[in-house]
Amino acid sequence: MTMEKRSFDTLIVGAGGGGLRAALQLSQADARVAVVSKVFPTRSHTVAAQGGVNAALANVSPDNWHWHMFDTVKGSDYLGDQDAIEYMCRAAPRAVYELEHFGVPFSRLDSGKIYQRAFGGQSRNFGGEQAVRTCAAADRTGHAILHSLYQQNIRARTHFFDEYFAVDLVQNQQGYFLGAVAMDIASGEPILIEAKTTILATGGVGQLFRTNTNALVNTGDGMAMALRAGIPLQDMEFFQFHPTGIAGKGMLITEGARGEGGYLLNGDGERFMERYAPNARDLASRDVVSRAIATEVREGRGVGPNGDHVLLKLDHLGSDIVKKRLPGIRDMVMTFLHIDPAETPIPVYPTAHYTMGGIPTNRHGQVVVPVQQGAEEPVPGLYAVGECACVSVHGANRLGGNSLLDILVFGRAAANHVIRHLKEQRYHQPLPEDASEPAMQRLARWNREGKGESIAGLRIALAKTMEEHCGVFRNQDVLREGQEKVLALRERLAEAYIDDHSQVFNTARIEAMELENLVDTALATVSSALAREESRGAHSRIDFPERDDQHWLKHSLFSLEDLKMDYKPVRIKPLTVESFPPKKRTY
Ligand SMILES: Cc1cc2nc3c(=O)[nH]c(=O)nc-3n(C[C@H](O)[C@H](O)[C@H](O)COP(=O)(O)OP(=O)(O)OC[C@H]3O[C@@H](n4cnc5c(N)ncnc54)[C@H](O)[C@@H]3O)c2cc1C
């Protein structure tokens, strides 16, 4: 079969904030850049980010990047790599000012400076009073950022392959990554996009769980492509459950709602966070608040006929604040619950939100793999940025507002590294004839006619399994059973077919390939969770309730082959300042 082939300096898979920030940097440096996205770029999940992006601008309260760094290290439950965290927090103010110059319409203070709001886990002076650090464009910050970045990319002449689905990476015999095979969703035709460097920016994998805040397209495709190419995934047991999803539905109510002064109530009308986090209360770190809500409900202090949620109270803020600072939240709650949050509290429960783990990288965005005891090496030609990557700035728990920052800072850093690399790499490396074979086999596999289980049914079964077996609280028996169920689903998927090729042909093939990706990332998640016998950040084991720094202050690495677990040390040493050694974490 002959296949269309195109060549670029750099291929970026993913047009969310991470991919577009990298693309802009590269296009502005006159590199030839292709961006592939399975949805139109401005529909990437970044568009849904509400609350804002952290930077120590000190527009509202005194602040500096070193305090931001401390909060991030503590928020990560000391599993974050401190060199990358220092790099990110120092770069934050510049990243935000750059956005301002790209045209992002930030909300403003009366002084005209960028508006900042309080978010969870942020403090002044290394654990003191609440800091006000999150820069916001009302409650539509991601929308503003993504649209501005897209427009700037159009201006810089980035080449877009809109609505193309990347199937698999291609590499040569030396293990050098040289682009990817993608499918044009409209026509079903494959295309080989050859590149000197490839950046994965495919976002997170929230679709692993039934109740989640993520876009339907967040199916972990880049992570699974890396796994299939023999690259292990890092820290996948750490999945963030956001405390305030709309109960039973999962849509996100931004932490900014509590930042503006909202608070949680249980069935007894009690502000229960005072018991769990006496200082930070409702603005404790997300893992802490999610566990508190789940515990209140489990112990019979929930709200509603089934006692299965708690309430988020905003009505005391006054309708002016709600309309001005949280207009999108108000719209959403009125649409889905038919109540006005400026008058009636919102029923909420934790919902799957953010993938802390991902493709291991260094702070230049280069994908790295272990070579021997503790040492690691960059994989030639391959980079990863954004939520699909694990750099690792979020460690065991991400702070709200740090993910938009992560995608901007490391999108830019990876692009700068690629620009240096391209100067030395003037010509394309030869691509072996059979390089696209694995991708073509996957495409052909979902072209076969036959009768089997429905893909949609298997996807629901997977999401339910993950919710029941890998949720907020975990233990060995439940996780082991979860792992067995995921393995069984994997076998069932191998026997499944798309039985009606005449109907929704290409989209059905994509759903099948997405499910393959989901199953492999589910396996990484549940296996890593089973292996880690401690509680740290978002990973909470009832059978191992304490953090165990002696045995577990290390990153996990899951490989698809034999479901092997490996570990590597945390980079405790920052770039210029002193380390923050692990301490007991209270809020
Ligand atoms: C509802 C919500 C609110 C949030 N609010 C905040 C916030 O206020 N502050 C904050 O810091 N963080 C927030 N986050 C987190 C943050 O928005 C995300 O982590 C971040 O935007 C991810 O950006 P990304 O570029 O990595 O990926 P995404 O924006 O998810 O983009 C992924 C891209 O990859 C493409 N893609 C994926 N697979 C393929 C494939 N196989 N082929 C081709 N293309 C592919 C998609 O088309 C898309 O373009 C929020 C997240 C959610 C879900």
XYZ file of C-alpha atoms and ligand atoms in Angstrom:
640
model
C 0.000 0.000 0.000
C 1.402 3.386 -0.883
C 1.015 6.004 1.738
C 1.214 9.764 1.579
C 4.352 11.064 3.253
C 5.149 14.567 4.493
C 8.381 15.822 6.080
C 8.862 18.465 8.776
C 11.556 19.520 11.207
C 9.280 18.776 14.135
C 6.053 16.869 14.546
C 3.918 17.804 17.538
C 1.140 15.391 18.421
C -1.479 17.414 20.291
C -2.805 20.962 19.964
C -3.634 21.739 23.590
C -1.771 24.449 25.456
C 1.375 22.294 25.712
C 1.555 21.472 22.013
C 0.648 24.998 20.873
C 3.134 26.735 23.179
C 5.896 24.487 21.827
C 4.724 24.969 18.236
C 4.728 28.750 18.559
C 8.268 28.845 19.893
C 9.454 26.628 17.040
C 7.569 28.421 14.275
C 8.877 31.757 15.495
C 12.393 30.302 15.177
C 11.589 29.409 11.534
C 11.449 25.657 12.103
C 9.019 23.708 9.917
C 6.428 22.485 12.392
C 3.465 20.151 11.940
C 0.809 19.906 14.641
C -1.513 16.905 14.506
C -4.727 16.974 16.519
C -7.620 14.569 16.592
C -9.997 17.427 17.356
C -9.944 20.983 16.036
C -7.122 22.636 18.077
C -9.308 24.998 20.095
C -11.436 22.054 21.254
C -8.484 20.495 23.119
C -9.109 20.028 26.820
C -7.017 23.063 27.772
C -10.024 25.096 26.613
C -11.949 23.842 29.663
C -9.453 25.073 32.283
C -11.311 27.425 34.554
C -9.530 28.752 37.598
C -6.189 30.064 36.369
C -2.427 29.783 36.205
C -0.017 30.227 39.107
C 2.764 32.815 39.088
C 4.249 34.735 41.985
C 3.440 38.177 40.550
C 2.585 39.587 43.995
C -0.230 41.708 42.538
C -2.575 41.033 45.463
C -0.446 39.671 48.325
C 3.319 39.627 48.901
C 4.821 36.683 47.026
C 7.949 35.226 45.443
C 8.836 32.171 43.346
C 10.678 30.496 46.228
C 7.450 30.312 48.281
C 5.671 28.971 45.199
C 8.416 26.356 44.897
C 8.001 25.323 48.536
C 4.223 24.937 48.122
C 4.692 22.838 44.991
C 7.230 20.525 46.648
C 4.992 20.127 49.706
C 1.890 19.712 47.500
C 3.690 16.924 45.603
C 4.130 15.130 48.963
C 7.877 15.437 48.317
C 7.782 13.202 45.236
C 8.252 16.077 42.752
C 11.703 16.624 41.232
C 12.983 19.809 42.803
C 15.181 20.887 39.877
C 12.157 20.926 37.572
C 9.984 22.587 40.218
C 12.500 25.374 40.756
C 12.763 25.872 37.002
C 8.980 26.076 36.613
C 8.283 28.428 39.529
C 11.074 30.815 38.524
C 9.838 30.878 34.934
C 6.189 31.444 35.925
C 5.975 35.259 35.919
C 7.583 35.428 32.473
C 5.243 32.723 31.153
C 2.244 34.792 32.276
C 3.556 38.087 30.879
C 4.207 36.328 27.573
C 0.572 35.253 27.519
C -0.492 38.802 28.218
C 1.519 39.902 25.194
C 0.028 37.111 23.061
C -3.347 38.694 23.773
C -4.807 36.721 26.687
C -7.533 38.946 28.213
C -6.746 38.452 31.895
C -9.200 39.828 34.459
C -7.876 43.033 36.023
C -7.507 44.548 39.462
C -8.553 48.155 40.007
C -4.878 49.063 39.634
C -4.953 47.605 36.105
C -2.652 44.733 37.051
C -3.481 41.080 36.298
C -6.165 39.716 38.660
C -5.022 36.912 40.992
C -7.129 34.668 43.225
C -6.469 32.291 46.112
C -6.127 28.597 45.271
C -5.512 25.468 47.336
C -2.160 24.619 48.864
C -0.657 28.094 48.363
C 1.095 29.940 51.156
C 3.298 32.880 51.966
C 6.640 32.522 53.619
C 7.042 28.722 53.406
C 3.774 27.517 54.930
C 2.378 30.723 56.448
C -0.766 32.639 55.514
C -2.754 31.952 52.330
C -1.073 33.356 49.209
C -3.024 34.852 46.288
C -1.150 33.554 43.252
C -3.503 32.266 40.564
C -3.794 34.562 37.520
C -7.239 34.326 35.989
C -9.367 35.366 33.056
C -12.673 35.081 34.995
C -13.373 31.327 35.166
C -12.423 30.743 31.524
C -8.647 31.006 31.725
C -7.896 27.951 29.579
C -10.261 29.159 26.870
C -8.490 32.518 26.722
C -5.030 30.915 26.656
C -5.794 28.276 24.034
C -7.458 30.705 21.629
C -4.615 33.215 21.916
C -1.993 30.524 21.350
C -3.877 29.191 18.334
C -4.144 32.638 16.777
C -0.445 33.289 17.339
C 0.374 29.958 15.679
C -1.715 30.832 12.636
C 0.189 34.088 12.425
C 3.532 32.245 12.755
C 2.480 29.813 9.982
C 2.493 26.588 11.969
C 1.173 23.783 9.764
C -1.926 22.097 11.234
C -3.284 18.621 10.482
C -6.716 19.135 12.047
C -8.771 16.046 12.818
C -5.974 13.580 12.188
C -5.561 10.697 14.629
C -1.964 9.705 15.465
C -1.771 5.930 15.566
C 1.818 5.095 16.492
C 5.328 6.525 16.534
C 7.936 5.490 13.981
C 11.596 4.861 14.754
C 14.703 3.473 13.064
C 16.814 0.463 14.128
C 18.951 2.661 16.386
C 15.845 3.646 18.340
C 15.775 7.188 16.923
C 12.204 8.527 16.796
C 11.317 9.931 13.388
C 7.674 10.994 13.438
C 4.377 9.123 13.437
C 1.686 7.526 11.318
C -1.649 9.320 11.517
C -5.067 8.730 10.024
C -7.119 11.440 8.338
C -10.376 11.014 10.238
C -12.573 12.228 7.384
C -11.160 9.953 4.676
C -9.618 7.146 6.724
C -6.381 7.507 4.721
C -3.115 6.983 6.593
C -0.274 9.474 6.325
C 3.335 9.168 7.416
C 4.589 12.390 8.958
C 8.337 12.226 9.033
C 10.239 14.543 11.374
C 13.693 15.096 12.844
C 12.129 15.449 16.287
C 8.733 14.444 17.678
C 6.951 16.041 20.636
C 4.086 14.201 22.315
C 1.546 16.633 23.806
C -1.540 14.438 23.917
C -2.879 15.414 27.359
C -4.159 13.292 30.234
C -6.263 10.173 30.561
C -9.280 11.208 32.643
C -11.491 8.911 30.576
C -10.143 6.004 32.615
C -12.835 6.799 35.183
C -16.600 6.875 34.783
C -17.097 10.161 36.633
C -14.507 12.640 35.440
C -13.984 16.258 34.431
C -12.103 15.527 31.231
C -12.988 15.841 27.558
C -14.096 12.622 25.845
C -10.891 12.718 23.799
C -8.586 12.447 26.836
C -7.780 8.791 26.305
C -4.045 8.668 26.982
C -3.061 8.052 23.347
C 0.461 9.479 23.639
C 1.148 7.586 26.845
C 0.049 4.339 25.240
C 2.120 5.074 22.104
C 5.148 5.494 24.363
C 4.361 2.251 26.214
C 4.084 0.368 22.925
C 7.425 1.834 21.834
C 9.013 0.298 24.943
C 9.081 3.447 27.098
C 7.879 2.917 30.679
C 5.286 5.254 32.230
C 6.171 7.046 35.448
C 4.101 7.494 38.657
C 0.816 6.393 37.095
C -0.643 5.444 40.502
C -1.020 9.145 41.247
C -4.333 10.224 39.770
C -5.932 13.393 41.073
C -9.555 13.370 42.179
C -10.835 16.937 42.241
C -12.923 17.534 45.369
C -15.718 19.480 43.709
C -17.271 17.751 40.725
C -21.033 18.164 40.273
C -22.322 15.155 42.247
C -23.192 12.189 40.043
C -22.198 14.011 36.841
C -18.540 14.859 37.320
C -18.309 18.310 35.709
C -15.794 20.514 37.415
C -16.536 23.370 39.787
C -13.234 25.232 39.894
C -11.212 25.483 43.089
C -11.509 29.207 42.334
C -15.039 28.947 43.769
C -13.485 28.195 47.162
C -10.732 30.717 46.368
C -13.418 33.394 46.080
C -14.712 32.431 49.551
C -16.972 29.421 48.945
C -16.889 26.558 51.458
C -18.076 22.973 51.977
C -20.867 21.747 54.271
C -21.828 18.195 55.284
C -25.294 16.780 56.051
C -25.159 18.225 59.576
C -24.559 21.696 58.130
C -20.994 21.597 59.499
C -17.922 23.206 57.877
C -16.129 19.874 58.178
C -12.832 20.946 56.560
C -11.987 22.674 59.841
C -11.468 19.213 61.346
C -9.218 17.926 58.536
C -7.128 21.034 57.813
C -7.406 23.520 60.685
C -5.379 26.247 58.942
C -6.063 26.036 55.223
C -9.565 24.549 55.700
C -11.392 24.508 52.325
C -8.213 25.546 50.542
C -6.131 22.578 51.679
C -4.483 20.552 48.935
C -6.874 18.633 46.631
C -5.969 15.140 47.835
C -6.732 16.217 51.416
C -10.119 17.778 50.567
C -11.180 14.821 48.361
C -10.406 12.317 51.118
C -12.278 14.473 53.631
C -15.428 14.526 51.447
C -15.237 10.772 50.768
C -14.805 10.149 54.520
C -17.773 12.366 55.492
C -20.006 10.480 53.049
C -18.685 7.075 54.107
C -19.284 7.855 57.767
C -22.901 8.831 57.135
C -22.632 12.615 57.141
C -23.456 13.105 53.463
C -26.255 15.214 51.995
C -29.261 14.185 49.879
C -31.669 11.219 49.922
C -28.756 8.777 49.530
C -26.350 10.805 51.647
C -23.874 10.530 48.763
C -22.497 14.063 48.407
C -21.727 17.307 50.265
C -22.585 20.932 49.465
C -20.460 23.770 48.123
C -21.879 27.041 49.436
C -21.425 30.219 47.383
C -24.667 32.087 48.073
C -23.125 34.176 50.887
C -20.682 35.742 48.342
C -23.456 37.801 46.780
C -24.685 37.566 43.244
C -22.305 40.295 41.959
C -19.159 38.321 42.841
C -20.603 35.076 41.497
C -21.579 36.743 38.207
C -18.318 38.636 37.777
C -15.760 36.068 38.945
C -17.521 32.759 38.282
C -19.831 33.366 35.302
C -19.040 30.053 33.579
C -19.652 28.071 36.769
C -22.990 29.814 37.254
C -24.023 29.030 33.661
C -22.980 25.405 33.985
C -24.784 24.852 37.284
C -27.929 26.536 35.979
C -27.812 24.376 32.827
C -27.131 21.012 34.443
C -28.770 21.370 37.880
C -31.357 24.110 37.232
C -30.257 26.014 40.325
C -28.524 29.383 40.662
C -25.352 28.943 42.779
C -25.678 32.579 43.838
C -28.785 31.435 45.737
C -28.517 27.680 46.365
C -25.498 25.532 47.405
C -24.150 23.089 44.783
C -24.123 19.297 45.425
C -20.531 18.096 44.921
C -18.428 14.923 45.158
C -14.807 14.111 44.118
C -14.344 13.444 40.401
C -11.383 12.077 38.418
C -9.467 15.063 37.122
C -5.747 14.980 36.423
C -3.008 12.483 35.516
C 0.072 13.261 37.589
C 2.005 10.389 36.009
C 3.016 10.039 32.385
C 5.926 9.780 29.986
C 9.131 10.400 31.955
C 11.061 13.494 30.857
C 13.790 15.789 32.101
C 13.231 19.525 32.395
C 14.115 20.043 28.721
C 11.144 17.879 27.774
C 13.387 15.073 26.512
C 11.896 11.639 27.129
C 14.275 9.716 29.385
C 14.609 6.001 30.129
C 16.610 4.234 32.841
C 19.915 2.767 31.660
C 21.369 1.349 34.849
C 21.133 1.792 38.621
C 19.585 5.220 39.048
C 20.989 6.689 35.811
C 18.851 7.635 32.824
C 19.363 8.697 29.237
C 17.350 10.758 26.744
C 15.588 8.794 24.011
C 16.882 10.252 20.728
C 14.407 12.452 18.875
C 11.503 12.143 21.317
C 10.033 14.781 23.638
C 6.887 14.966 25.747
C 5.191 17.997 27.315
C 2.024 18.768 29.232
C -0.288 16.399 30.998
C 0.939 13.333 29.045
C 4.439 13.939 30.431
C 5.834 13.427 33.919
C 8.708 15.864 34.373
C 7.916 15.589 37.445
C 6.700 18.868 38.925
C 3.478 17.520 40.449
C 4.852 14.392 42.141
C 2.105 12.634 44.076
C -0.380 15.526 43.963
C -0.715 18.569 41.703
C -1.618 21.984 43.040
C -4.451 23.753 41.259
C -3.150 26.324 38.767
C 0.156 24.507 38.315
C -0.870 22.506 35.278
C -1.482 25.417 32.935
C 1.875 26.652 34.166
C 3.499 23.285 33.484
C 2.263 23.160 29.871
C 3.448 26.705 29.147
C 6.854 26.467 30.798
C 7.807 23.029 29.542
C 6.183 23.524 26.122
C 8.551 26.439 25.676
C 11.543 24.642 27.236
C 11.133 21.578 25.028
C 10.874 23.768 21.922
C 14.043 25.625 22.865
C 15.859 22.315 23.248
C 14.551 21.148 19.878
C 15.718 24.403 18.248
C 19.259 23.764 19.503
C 19.074 20.179 18.321
C 17.835 21.168 14.843
C 20.884 23.366 14.352
C 23.052 20.243 14.557
C 20.635 18.008 12.665
C 20.329 19.597 9.236
C 19.107 16.497 7.364
C 16.449 13.856 7.941
C 17.720 10.464 9.016
C 16.824 7.642 6.615
C 13.559 6.000 7.572
C 13.479 2.204 7.230
C 10.885 0.770 4.823
C 9.093 -1.132 7.562
C 9.052 1.693 10.137
C 5.323 2.265 9.752
C 4.465 -1.431 9.867
C 3.216 -1.608 13.511
C 0.932 1.384 12.959
C -0.398 -0.037 9.703
C -1.134 -3.345 11.435
C -3.166 -1.568 14.085
C -5.122 0.242 11.400
C -5.695 -2.995 9.494
C -6.745 -4.793 12.661
C -9.745 -2.470 13.030
C -10.647 -2.855 9.367
C -11.459 -6.540 9.714
C -15.095 -7.553 9.580
C -16.418 -9.861 12.253
C -18.769 -10.224 15.154
C -17.609 -9.492 18.664
C -18.333 -7.483 21.781
C -19.199 -3.836 21.392
C -16.378 -1.361 21.857
C -18.660 1.066 23.698
C -19.692 -1.646 26.162
C -16.062 -2.545 26.883
C -15.200 1.111 27.426
C -17.968 1.493 30.020
C -16.839 -1.721 31.737
C -13.270 -0.390 31.919
C -14.297 2.976 33.382
C -16.481 1.249 35.955
C -13.695 -1.142 36.915
C -11.257 1.719 37.422
C -13.777 3.681 39.472
C -14.517 0.704 41.729
C -10.975 -0.607 42.031
C -8.671 2.391 41.759
C -10.550 5.335 43.336
C -9.862 7.765 46.177
C -9.222 4.979 48.739
C -7.449 1.776 47.737
C -6.278 -1.523 49.262
C -4.433 -4.591 48.060
C -7.374 -6.949 47.478
C -9.437 -4.362 45.634
C -6.483 -3.318 43.469
C -5.474 -6.898 42.676
C -8.986 -7.707 41.578
C -8.975 -4.486 39.529
C -5.770 -5.495 37.779
C -7.225 -8.914 36.935
C -10.362 -7.307 35.548
C -8.382 -4.897 33.363
C -6.306 -7.796 32.033
C -9.490 -9.708 31.249
C -10.931 -6.665 29.444
C -7.721 -6.428 27.464
C -8.186 -9.994 26.269
C -11.813 -9.351 25.401
C -10.794 -6.284 23.389
C -8.300 -8.384 21.425
C -11.278 -10.512 20.312
C -13.604 -7.596 19.562
C -14.602 -6.357 16.103
C -16.336 -3.377 14.628
C -19.310 -5.230 13.289
C -20.994 -2.577 11.198
C -18.420 -0.989 8.911
C -21.077 0.673 6.801
C -22.269 3.050 9.519
C -19.756 5.164 11.463
C -16.686 3.644 9.954
C -13.725 5.906 10.765
C -14.940 7.178 14.120
C -15.637 3.611 15.179
C -12.074 2.648 14.304
C -10.799 5.567 16.335
C -12.928 4.631 19.325
C -11.474 1.135 19.147
C -7.899 2.431 19.030
C -8.645 4.840 21.866
C -9.928 1.958 23.931
C -6.698 0.048 23.288
C -4.867 3.100 24.616
C -7.170 3.378 27.632
C -6.737 -0.269 28.527
C -2.947 -0.025 28.496
C -2.894 3.159 30.582
C -5.437 1.576 32.970
C -3.093 -1.351 33.382
C -0.221 1.028 34.128
C -2.348 2.874 36.691
C -3.743 -0.084 38.603
C -0.454 -2.042 38.514
C 1.563 0.914 39.826
C -1.062 1.469 42.549
C -0.928 -2.176 43.576
C 2.852 -2.079 43.801
C 3.131 1.094 45.942
C 2.628 0.030 49.551
C 2.322 3.417 51.214
C -0.003 6.444 51.167
C 1.387 9.540 49.498
C -0.453 12.458 47.890
C -3.363 11.243 45.826
C -2.456 7.565 46.337
C -4.219 6.551 49.530
C -3.883 2.937 50.697
C -6.126 1.928 53.599
C -3.793 -1.021 54.267
C -0.705 1.241 54.286
C -2.032 4.534 55.675
C 1.324 6.237 56.302
C 3.843 7.786 53.960
C 7.018 5.678 53.985
C 9.989 7.780 52.867
C 12.482 5.097 53.751
C 11.177 2.647 51.148
C 9.006 4.673 48.805
C 10.506 8.101 48.220
C 11.027 7.087 44.581
C 9.318 7.297 41.201
C 7.672 4.196 39.818
C 8.159 3.035 36.225
C 5.688 0.632 34.618
C 6.561 -1.274 31.430
C 4.018 -3.095 29.311
C 6.303 -6.064 28.816
C 5.563 -8.571 31.630
C 3.870 -5.684 33.535
C 7.292 -4.957 35.004
C 7.699 -2.359 37.803
C 10.948 -0.498 38.197
C 11.884 2.535 40.313
C 14.167 5.549 40.141
C 15.220 8.145 42.711
C 13.508 11.498 43.197
C 15.708 14.430 42.159
C 15.812 16.155 45.519
C 18.459 18.701 44.516
C 17.128 21.946 43.044
C 19.154 24.051 40.583
C 20.364 26.910 42.773
C 18.612 26.891 46.153
C 18.624 24.399 49.018
C 16.415 21.298 48.928
C 13.187 21.078 50.858
C 13.610 17.789 52.744
C 10.473 15.663 53.321
C 8.438 16.770 56.340
C 5.080 15.741 57.720
C 2.479 17.355 55.479
C -0.322 19.244 57.227
C -2.525 22.104 56.069
C -12.262 20.935 33.468
C -10.797 21.199 33.710
C -10.421 22.386 34.312
C -9.060 22.639 34.540
N -8.706 23.815 35.140
C -7.388 24.086 35.332
C -6.976 25.330 35.887
O -7.785 26.192 36.201
N -5.658 25.544 36.074
C -4.714 24.617 35.737
O -3.532 24.876 35.912
N -5.077 23.439 35.183
C -6.392 23.157 34.977
N -6.743 21.954 34.412
C -5.708 21.055 33.909
C -5.148 21.580 32.591
O -6.143 22.263 31.886
C -4.622 20.448 31.715
O -3.761 19.633 32.450
C -3.860 21.002 30.515
O -4.623 21.975 29.849
C -3.461 19.899 29.558
O -2.906 20.481 28.403
P -2.183 19.582 27.312
O -1.690 20.509 26.286
O -1.224 18.686 27.972
O -3.336 18.640 26.732
P -4.804 18.904 26.135
O -5.232 20.308 26.234
O -5.675 17.853 26.740
O -4.624 18.598 24.600
C -4.353 17.311 24.101
C -4.229 17.381 22.605
O -3.775 16.130 22.106
C -4.517 15.787 20.965
N -4.468 14.327 20.835
C -4.576 13.396 21.802
N -4.454 12.170 21.288
C -4.241 12.324 19.958
C -4.033 11.430 18.875
N -4.020 10.094 19.038
N -3.862 11.954 17.643
C -3.897 13.297 17.446
N -4.081 14.172 18.442
C -4.247 13.692 19.678
C -5.895 16.347 21.211
O -6.594 16.520 19.996
C -5.526 17.686 21.858
O -5.251 18.628 20.857
C -8.093 21.687 34.182
C -8.486 20.512 33.566
C -9.822 20.263 33.360
C -10.195 18.933 32.750
